[in-house]
Coordinates of C-alpha atoms in Angstrom, one line a residue:
M10 CA 22.2 -10.7 -5.1
E11 CA 19.6 -10.9 -7.9
V12 CA 18.6 -14.4 -9.1
L13 CA 18.8 -14.9 -12.7
D14 CA 16.4 -17.2 -14.7
K15 CA 14.1 -17.3 -11.9
Q16 CA 11.6 -20.2 -11.7
T17 CA 7.9 -19.1 -12.1
I18 CA 5.3 -20.1 -9.4
N19 CA 1.8 -20.2 -10.8
I20 CA -1.2 -19.3 -8.5
F21 CA -4.7 -19.7 -9.7
L22 CA -7.8 -17.8 -8.3
S23 CA -11.3 -17.9 -9.5
S24 CA -13.9 -15.3 -8.9
D25 CA -17.1 -13.3 -10.0
D26 CA -17.3 -9.5 -9.5
I27 CA -18.8 -9.9 -6.2
Y28 CA -15.8 -11.6 -4.6
A29 CA -13.1 -10.1 -6.8
K30 CA -13.1 -6.7 -5.1
Y31 CA -11.3 -8.5 -2.1
I32 CA -8.6 -9.9 -4.3
P33 CA -6.2 -6.9 -3.7
V34 CA -6.2 -7.8 0.1
L35 CA -5.3 -11.4 -0.9
L36 CA -2.6 -10.3 -3.2
E37 CA -1.2 -8.0 -0.7
S38 CA -0.9 -10.6 1.6
I39 CA 0.8 -12.8 -0.9
C40 CA 3.3 -10.2 -2.4
S41 CA 4.5 -8.7 0.8
K42 CA 5.7 -12.0 2.1
A43 CA 6.6 -13.8 -1.2
S44 CA 10.4 -14.9 -1.6
K45 CA 12.0 -12.7 -4.4
N46 CA 13.8 -15.7 -5.8
Y47 CA 10.8 -16.5 -7.7
N48 CA 8.6 -14.9 -10.4
Y49 CA 4.8 -15.3 -9.9
I50 CA 2.1 -15.5 -12.4
V51 CA -1.6 -15.1 -10.9
T52 CA -4.1 -16.3 -13.3
I53 CA -7.7 -15.2 -12.5
A54 CA -10.6 -17.2 -13.8
D55 CA -12.8 -14.3 -14.8
A56 CA -16.6 -14.6 -14.4
N57 CA -17.6 -11.1 -15.4
I58 CA -15.2 -9.2 -13.3
A59 CA -15.7 -5.4 -13.8
E60 CA -13.0 -3.2 -15.3
N61 CA -12.8 -1.0 -12.3
T62 CA -12.2 -4.1 -10.2
K63 CA -9.5 -5.1 -12.4
S64 CA -7.9 -1.8 -12.1
S65 CA -7.9 -2.2 -8.4
I66 CA -6.4 -5.7 -8.8
A67 CA -3.6 -4.3 -11.0
N68 CA -2.8 -1.5 -8.7
S69 CA -2.3 -3.9 -5.8
I70 CA 0.8 -5.5 -7.5
K71 CA 2.4 -2.3 -8.8
L72 CA 5.1 -2.4 -6.1
Y73 CA 6.0 -6.1 -6.9
S74 CA 7.9 -6.4 -10.1
N75 CA 8.1 -10.2 -10.0
F76 CA 4.2 -10.5 -10.0
K77 CA 2.0 -10.7 -13.1
I78 CA -1.7 -10.8 -13.4
K79 CA -3.5 -12.8 -16.2
Y80 CA -7.4 -13.1 -16.8
V81 CA -9.0 -16.2 -18.3
D82 CA -12.6 -15.9 -19.5
I83 CA -14.6 -18.9 -18.0
N84 CA -18.2 -17.8 -19.3
N85 CA -18.1 -20.6 -21.9
L86 CA -17.3 -23.1 -19.5
I87 CA -20.0 -21.8 -17.0
R88 CA -22.6 -21.8 -19.9
K89 CA -21.6 -25.3 -20.8
Y90 CA -22.3 -26.8 -17.3
K91 CA -24.8 -24.3 -16.0
D92 CA -27.3 -27.1 -15.4
L93 CA -24.7 -29.1 -13.5
F94 CA -23.1 -26.3 -11.3
V95 CA -25.5 -26.0 -8.5
T96 CA -24.9 -23.3 -5.9
F97 CA -26.4 -22.3 -2.5
A98 CA -25.6 -20.1 0.5
H99 CA -22.4 -18.0 0.0
F100 CA -20.9 -20.4 -2.7
T101 CA -20.9 -19.1 -6.3
V102 CA -20.4 -20.9 -9.6
S103 CA -16.8 -20.0 -10.0
T104 CA -15.9 -22.4 -7.3
Y105 CA -16.4 -25.4 -9.9
I106 CA -13.5 -24.0 -11.9
R107 CA -11.1 -25.9 -9.9
F108 CA -11.9 -28.8 -11.9
F109 CA -10.6 -27.2 -15.1
I110 CA -7.2 -25.7 -13.8
P111 CA -5.2 -28.4 -15.7
D112 CA -6.8 -27.5 -18.9
I113 CA -6.7 -23.6 -18.5
L114 CA -2.9 -23.9 -17.6
R115 CA -2.0 -26.3 -20.2
D116 CA 1.7 -25.8 -20.2
V117 CA 2.0 -25.8 -16.5
N118 CA 2.8 -28.9 -14.5
K119 CA 2.4 -27.5 -10.9
A120 CA 0.2 -24.6 -9.5
I121 CA -1.2 -23.4 -6.3
Y122 CA -4.8 -22.8 -6.0
L123 CA -6.2 -20.2 -3.5
D124 CA -9.7 -19.2 -2.5
I125 CA -10.4 -15.4 -2.4
D126 CA -11.4 -15.5 1.3
L127 CA -7.8 -16.2 2.6
L128 CA -5.0 -14.3 4.1
I129 CA -1.3 -15.3 3.7
N130 CA 0.8 -15.1 6.7
S131 CA 3.9 -16.9 5.2
D132 CA 6.0 -17.0 2.1
I133 CA 3.8 -18.8 -0.4
S134 CA 7.0 -20.1 -2.2
E135 CA 7.4 -22.5 0.9
L136 CA 4.1 -24.2 0.1
Y137 CA 5.0 -24.5 -3.5
E138 CA 8.5 -26.2 -2.7
I139 CA 6.8 -29.2 -1.2
N140 CA 7.6 -32.1 -3.1
I141 CA 4.2 -33.7 -4.5
D142 CA 5.7 -35.8 -7.4
D143 CA 3.7 -38.9 -6.0
F144 CA 0.7 -37.1 -5.5
I145 CA -2.2 -35.3 -7.3
V146 CA -2.8 -32.6 -4.6
A147 CA -1.5 -31.3 -1.3
A148 CA -4.3 -30.3 1.0
A149 CA -5.0 -29.9 4.7
V150 CA -7.8 -31.5 6.6
D151 CA -11.2 -29.6 6.8
A152 CA -11.4 -29.1 10.5
C153 CA -15.1 -28.0 10.2
Y154 CA -16.0 -31.2 8.3
A155 CA -14.0 -33.2 10.7
R156 CA -16.1 -31.7 13.8
E157 CA -19.3 -32.5 11.9
L158 CA -18.3 -36.1 11.0
Y159 CA -17.6 -36.7 14.8
Y160 CA -20.9 -35.3 16.0
N161 CA -22.9 -36.9 13.0
K162 CA -25.8 -34.5 13.7
N163 CA -26.9 -34.7 9.9
N164 CA -25.7 -38.2 9.1
E165 CA -22.4 -37.1 7.9
I166 CA -20.8 -40.4 8.5
S167 CA -23.2 -42.2 5.9
Y168 CA -22.8 -39.4 3.5
S169 CA -19.1 -39.5 3.7
E170 CA -18.8 -43.3 3.5
N171 CA -21.8 -44.1 1.2
V172 CA -22.1 -41.2 -1.1
L173 CA -18.4 -39.9 -1.4
G174 CA -16.9 -43.2 -0.9
L175 CA -14.3 -41.9 1.9
P176 CA -12.8 -44.5 4.2
K177 CA -14.4 -44.7 7.7
G178 CA -13.4 -41.9 10.0
V179 CA -11.5 -39.9 7.4
P180 CA -12.6 -36.3 6.9
E181 CA -12.7 -34.4 3.8
F182 CA -9.6 -32.1 2.9
N183 CA -10.5 -28.5 2.4
A184 CA -10.2 -27.5 -1.1
G185 CA -9.6 -23.8 -0.5
V186 CA -5.8 -24.2 -0.5
L187 CA -4.5 -26.8 -2.9
L188 CA -1.0 -27.4 -4.3
I189 CA -1.7 -29.3 -7.5
N190 CA 0.5 -31.8 -9.6
L191 CA -1.3 -30.9 -12.9
K192 CA 0.6 -33.3 -14.8
K193 CA -0.6 -36.3 -12.7
W194 CA -4.2 -34.8 -12.6
R195 CA -4.1 -34.9 -16.4
E196 CA -2.7 -38.5 -16.3
E197 CA -5.5 -39.7 -13.9
N198 CA -8.1 -37.8 -15.9
I199 CA -9.4 -36.2 -12.8
T200 CA -11.4 -33.4 -14.6
Q201 CA -13.7 -36.0 -16.4
K202 CA -14.1 -38.0 -13.3
C203 CA -15.2 -34.9 -11.5
I204 CA -17.9 -34.0 -13.9
D205 CA -19.1 -37.7 -13.9
K206 CA -19.3 -37.7 -10.2
L207 CA -20.9 -34.4 -9.9
S208 CA -23.6 -35.7 -12.4
E209 CA -24.2 -38.7 -10.2
I210 CA -24.4 -36.8 -6.9
G211 CA -26.3 -33.8 -8.2
T212 CA -26.0 -31.4 -5.2
P213 CA -22.9 -32.2 -3.1
R214 CA -23.0 -30.8 0.5
V215 CA -19.9 -28.7 0.0
L216 CA -20.0 -28.4 -3.8
D217 CA -16.8 -29.3 -5.7
Q218 CA -14.9 -29.9 -2.5
C219 CA -17.0 -33.1 -2.0
I220 CA -16.4 -34.0 -5.5
L221 CA -12.7 -33.8 -5.5
N222 CA -12.6 -35.7 -2.2
S223 CA -14.7 -38.4 -3.8
V224 CA -12.7 -38.8 -6.8
I225 CA -9.1 -38.4 -5.8
K226 CA -7.6 -41.4 -4.0
Q227 CA -6.3 -41.1 -0.4
S228 CA -3.0 -42.4 -1.7
H229 CA -2.9 -39.4 -4.0
I230 CA -3.3 -36.9 -1.3
Y231 CA -0.4 -35.2 0.4
K232 CA -1.6 -34.2 3.9
L233 CA -0.7 -30.8 4.5
P234 CA -0.2 -29.5 8.1
V235 CA -3.5 -27.6 9.2
E236 CA -1.7 -24.1 9.5
W237 CA -1.5 -24.0 5.7
N238 CA -5.4 -23.8 5.7
Y239 CA -6.6 -22.8 9.2
V240 CA -10.4 -22.4 9.0
W241 CA -11.8 -19.8 11.4
H242 CA -15.1 -21.5 12.2
A243 CA -14.0 -25.0 13.2
Q244 CA -15.2 -24.6 16.8
L245 CA -12.3 -26.8 18.1
E246 CA -10.3 -24.3 20.1
D247 CA -9.9 -25.5 23.6
L248 CA -12.1 -28.5 23.1
K249 CA -11.1 -31.6 25.0
P250 CA -10.7 -35.0 23.3
I251 CA -14.0 -36.9 23.7
T252 CA -12.7 -40.3 23.3
E253 CA -9.2 -41.9 23.5
S254 CA -9.3 -43.8 20.3
S255 CA -11.1 -41.3 17.9
A256 CA -8.9 -40.0 14.9
F257 CA -10.8 -36.7 15.6
N258 CA -8.7 -36.1 18.6
G259 CA -5.7 -35.6 16.5
V260 CA -7.5 -33.0 14.4
I261 CA -8.4 -31.1 17.7
K262 CA -4.8 -31.4 18.9
E263 CA -3.2 -30.2 15.6
Y264 CA -5.8 -27.3 15.3
N265 CA -5.1 -25.9 18.8
E266 CA -1.4 -26.5 18.6
K267 CA -1.2 -24.4 15.5
I268 CA -3.5 -21.5 16.6
H269 CA -0.5 -19.3 17.0
Q270 CA 1.4 -20.5 14.0
I271 CA -1.2 -19.9 11.3
K272 CA 0.5 -19.5 7.7
I273 CA -3.0 -19.2 6.0
I274 CA -6.1 -17.9 7.5
H275 CA -9.3 -19.3 5.7
Y276 CA -12.4 -17.2 6.5
T277 CA -14.7 -20.2 5.8
S278 CA -18.5 -20.0 6.3
S279 CA -20.9 -17.0 5.2
V280 CA -19.1 -15.0 7.9
K281 CA -16.1 -12.9 6.4
P282 CA -14.0 -10.2 7.7
W283 CA -15.9 -7.6 5.4
N284 CA -19.4 -8.6 6.8
I285 CA -18.6 -9.7 10.4
Y286 CA -20.6 -6.7 11.7
G287 CA -23.9 -8.5 10.9
T288 CA -25.8 -11.0 13.1
H289 CA -24.7 -14.5 12.2
K290 CA -26.8 -16.8 14.4
D291 CA -25.1 -20.2 15.3
I292 CA -22.0 -19.3 13.4
H293 CA -18.9 -19.1 15.7
V294 CA -15.7 -17.6 14.2
L295 CA -12.4 -16.5 15.7
S296 CA -13.3 -13.0 15.2
Y297 CA -10.0 -11.4 16.2
L298 CA -8.5 -13.0 13.0
A299 CA -10.5 -10.6 11.0
E300 CA -8.2 -7.8 12.3
D301 CA -5.4 -9.3 10.5
W302 CA -7.4 -9.1 7.4
W303 CA -8.2 -5.4 7.9
K304 CA -4.7 -4.6 8.7
T305 CA -3.6 -6.0 5.4
A306 CA -6.6 -4.2 3.7
S307 CA -5.4 -0.8 5.2
K308 CA -2.3 -1.3 3.0
T309 CA -4.3 -1.4 -0.3
G310 CA -6.0 1.2 -2.5
I311 CA -9.3 -0.3 -1.8
F312 CA -9.1 0.3 1.9
T313 CA -11.1 3.6 2.0
Q314 CA -13.7 2.1 -0.3
L315 CA -14.0 -0.9 2.0
L316 CA -14.1 1.2 5.1
T317 CA -16.6 3.6 3.9
S318 CA -18.9 0.8 2.8
Q319 CA -18.8 -0.7 6.4
L320 CA -19.3 2.7 8.0
N321 CA -22.4 3.2 5.8
H322 CA -23.8 -0.1 6.9
N323 CA -23.3 0.7 10.5
R324 CA -25.1 4.1 10.2
T325 CA -28.2 2.3 8.8
H326 CA -28.2 0.2 11.9
N327 CA -27.8 3.0 14.3
E328 CA -24.2 1.9 15.3
K329 CA -22.4 4.9 14.3
A330 CA -19.6 5.5 17.1
N331 CA -19.3 8.8 18.8
I332 CA -15.5 9.7 18.8
N333 CA -16.1 12.6 21.3
K334 CA -17.3 10.0 24.0
V335 CA -15.3 6.9 23.2
K336 CA -11.5 6.5 23.0
R337 CA -11.9 3.1 21.3
I338 CA -14.2 2.7 18.2
Y339 CA -15.5 -0.8 17.3
L340 CA -16.5 -1.5 13.9
F341 CA -18.3 -4.8 13.0
N342 CA -17.2 -6.0 16.6
L343 CA -13.6 -5.2 15.9
R344 CA -11.5 -2.4 17.6
F345 CA -10.1 -0.5 14.7
F346 CA -9.3 2.8 16.2
K347 CA -7.7 3.7 19.6
V348 CA -5.9 6.6 21.4
K349 CA -3.2 5.9 23.8
K350 CA -2.0 8.5 26.1
S351 CA 1.7 8.6 27.4
Q352 CA 3.7 11.4 29.0
N353 CA 3.1 14.5 27.1
F354 CA 1.8 12.7 24.0
K355 CA -1.3 11.2 22.3
S356 CA -0.9 8.6 20.0
Y357 CA -3.7 7.6 17.6
Y358 CA -3.8 4.0 16.1
L359 CA -5.6 2.4 13.3
F360 CA -5.7 -1.4 13.6
N361 CA -2.9 -1.1 16.0
I362 CA -0.9 0.8 13.4
P363 CA 0.4 4.1 14.8
I364 CA -0.9 6.9 12.4
L365 CA -0.5 10.1 14.5
K366 CA 1.4 11.3 17.5
I367 CA 0.4 14.7 19.1
K368 CA 2.3 16.5 21.7
T369 CA 0.2 17.6 24.8
F370 CA 0.6 20.2 27.3
Y371 CA -1.4 18.8 30.3

């Protein structure tokens, strides 16, 4: 039965043109699992996204009538704070736009913020339906930061407590998935507090994530279960508790318990599903989770473009596979094509998806 006067769920993304080409994969993962009892508005903070990229994004939701895309130009904001918005490594300036979501969505009181390097494995409306009336944000622990805090190799404890002002032993939340109470955010003047704290710190270790953790009080943070933001390079899998009293043991326990119940995969670090073929020294990821991203990508209009790009990269590195000699072809360390023989048939699979079945006579 069709639901009349559906409630609208607002989802917010922020990207430049480099990351925006991967938005169709994120949207496919959202749309294909989202409840039809809601309408969805996806607002994209636009830092010079190319028109052809926007066309790809528009095409990705054509089959989903309850989804709508809106763009908001953020170049004025970037110019205004260009001296304040420091970036490094794989981070881009668009990450800071999280500070301004309540100003951009002026008539909205609740929204979901999502990073681009995510894959949604569940109905996103389930996240939205969490009651955060008494909180500013709902967010999951950053398991990577928890690990670093525990080992304290780079004085993370001192930084966390003395620079960010977090309570002893409390790891940061990861800001890649946020359910935000925009009304309460405005009441608490969080945007201005973030700008002031950023001016004070200068170059936070994890940029705006550090600022948000510093500014938002612990009592205003709803602790999401880790499966809502499962970071793929935490290096906690099968790790045994080191001490009986450490709060870190709870993070280890939850991370490992939820490894087969992931609702949102977060491809954190400089290693992404689209570049996992490269050499990434000292960066460990759950590489098999990249297969999930590519399976979703295979359902989008940009799949051929992405696949061609990766194959071309492999050719330049002398990694081209020979289909006549192997029955399994590996691309950027992932098996993406295979052939299975059964009685009188050969079946061909792309990312474990059957694409062709041929009768044989031998």
